[in-house]
Amino acid sequence: MNRSEFLKLCAILGIGSTIPKSILANDLFNDLRSSDFGNDFVWGTATASYQIEGAWNVDGKGESIWDRFAHQPRNIKTKENGDVACDFYNRYNEDIELMRDMHIKHSRFSISWPRLLPEGTGKINQKGIDFYDRVIDKYLKENITPWATLYHWDLPQKLQDKGGWENRDILGWFEEYVSLCAHKFGDRVKNWMVFNEPGTFVPLGYLIKIHAPGKFGFNHFLPALHHVSLAHGVGGRVLKNVVKDGNIGTTFSCSHVDPYKNNERFIQSAKRMDAFTNRMYIEPILGLGYPTAEIPKLKKMEKYFKPDDEKNLPFDFDFIGLQNYSRIVSKPLQIVPGLHAMNVKAKKLGHDITEMGWEVYPEGMYKIIKQIAAYKNIKKIYITENGVAFKDSFVNGNINDTKRIQFLKDYLKQILRAKKEGVDIGGYFVWSFMDNFEWAEGYHPRFGLVHVDFKTQQRIIKDSGKWFSEFLQK
Ligand code: IFM
């Protein structure tokens, strides 16, 4: 029963005036329904190859930079790795059937480059192609629309040995990989994303070495960033040419930035932080160049520019995938190279904090949607990731993750608010369908709607999964 139905019932019973206002305002009578977002709104969940597949060296798959990175001591907080993960490689049938049973109609997944091309280029691994053929066919059989991401961070190690994203030759290697995917799967997969969050894997992997491949400093970061920026167009053009009736996009992790104090120094630090977190990745693709005024260090990028780069950087994507979890609150800090700013710790901000140490701040979702939607040449936005890791505990065999349900509702309300104000938002994907390998954090932060026991591989739908499933039917 929703709020208005409840009020009608109270009126019929003649007890309307005796119900305290606090109860009526309570979220129990929250009217949010999936149909409020419109009938063509796409609802789904998201995962990524290295985080769920396991089978890291099975059936001819090549080593990825994440295999190498996670196998080295000290890189992963819990000393775990993605060797087995959720064993999706062997359990995809049951997992997709579970998705179907939960009424999930769209699934965002990623393709592992070294599973298809073990050396990154050249020899094709037919067993890798067969695996994704089976997965895609299973999605379609269960009436679930597949949304494929081409690069969710598992670069073939053999390419990293040649410099990875720092080596300009990667544009050719990437073109070969994208073309293979488009030709093999483009007959059945129509929704494509070129990258997952360059604003995460480039700085964490090539600037501060907490993600694979573990590089440190601007000398690594700048060429990697420029080649990733150029690869958006490389991938986008191949997909447009090969996939008939394709819906071609790419994703960015974006966070609204506020200054910690309302004075000029803090406001300027927030501008630099915004340039560093959001603008630096999306603006080159939109034809606006790198934000060198805010981050003068980016001027050194000229060294990596070739004559046609300015022309080739922009690409006219059908949609932009916006991924948001939290906001950033910024303060000036001179010693941080290039940025001269720092995040204020979430615990200082007075809101709930997630297992990742991120602030729960639903309004940040609304603000960042409005900020990104203000760019002139974005056609459509999908929220391709949003979700939360809280500590999950069992109560009588159930996982009563009410905080996750509340988080999802609160963020969804902010998305609806932006949509009602006219932003063209086409869909929403929860991160994640199931608990999985959370990169340098190991298996500890659990983002899933479905609990995974990593010892037995048993799946249990959390209360949030049951809630989402019911919500999808309303
Ligand atoms: O798990 C990641 C995902 O791979 C990319 N986006 C953020 C998620 C949560 O940290």
mmCIF file of C-alpha atoms and ligand atoms in Angstrom, residues 51 152-153 196-197 323 325 356 358 385 431 438-439 447, ligand 1:
data_model
loop_
_atom_site.group_PDB
_atom_site.id
_atom_site.type_symbol
_atom_site.label_atom_id
_atom_site.label_comp_id
_atom_site.label_asym_id
_atom_site.label_seq_id
_atom_site.Cartn_x
_atom_site.Cartn_y
_atom_site.Cartn_z
ATOM 1 C CA GLN A 51 35.356 -8.816 -10.568
ATOM 2 C CA HIS A 152 36.661 -2.470 -17.474
ATOM 3 C CA TRP A 153 40.346 -2.372 -16.543
ATOM 4 C CA ASN A 196 34.417 2.067 -17.687
ATOM 5 C CA GLU A 197 35.463 5.113 -15.648
ATOM 6 C CA GLN A 323 28.411 6.622 -12.475
ATOM 7 C CA TYR A 325 28.349 6.984 -5.492
ATOM 8 C CA MET A 356 34.399 2.261 1.259
ATOM 9 C CA TRP A 358 32.453 7.319 1.160
ATOM 10 C CA GLU A 385 26.441 2.527 -11.912
ATOM 11 C CA TRP A 431 26.228 -1.695 -8.920
ATOM 12 C CA GLU A 438 36.334 -4.920 -5.105
ATOM 13 C CA TRP A 439 39.791 -4.304 -6.618
ATOM 14 C CA PHE A 447 28.034 -4.028 -3.150
HETATM 15 O O1 IFM B 1 33.525 -1.917 -8.187
HETATM 16 C C1 IFM B 1 33.641 -0.672 -8.796
HETATM 17 C C2 IFM B 1 33.471 -0.788 -10.295
HETATM 18 O O2 IFM B 1 34.355 -1.696 -10.851
HETATM 19 C C3 IFM B 1 33.679 0.557 -10.941
HETATM 20 N N1 IFM B 1 32.865 1.558 -10.315
HETATM 21 C C4 IFM B 1 32.881 1.664 -8.886
HETATM 22 C C5 IFM B 1 32.614 0.303 -8.266
HETATM 23 C C6 IFM B 1 32.624 0.401 -6.736
HETATM 24 O O3 IFM B 1 33.850 0.859 -6.275
#
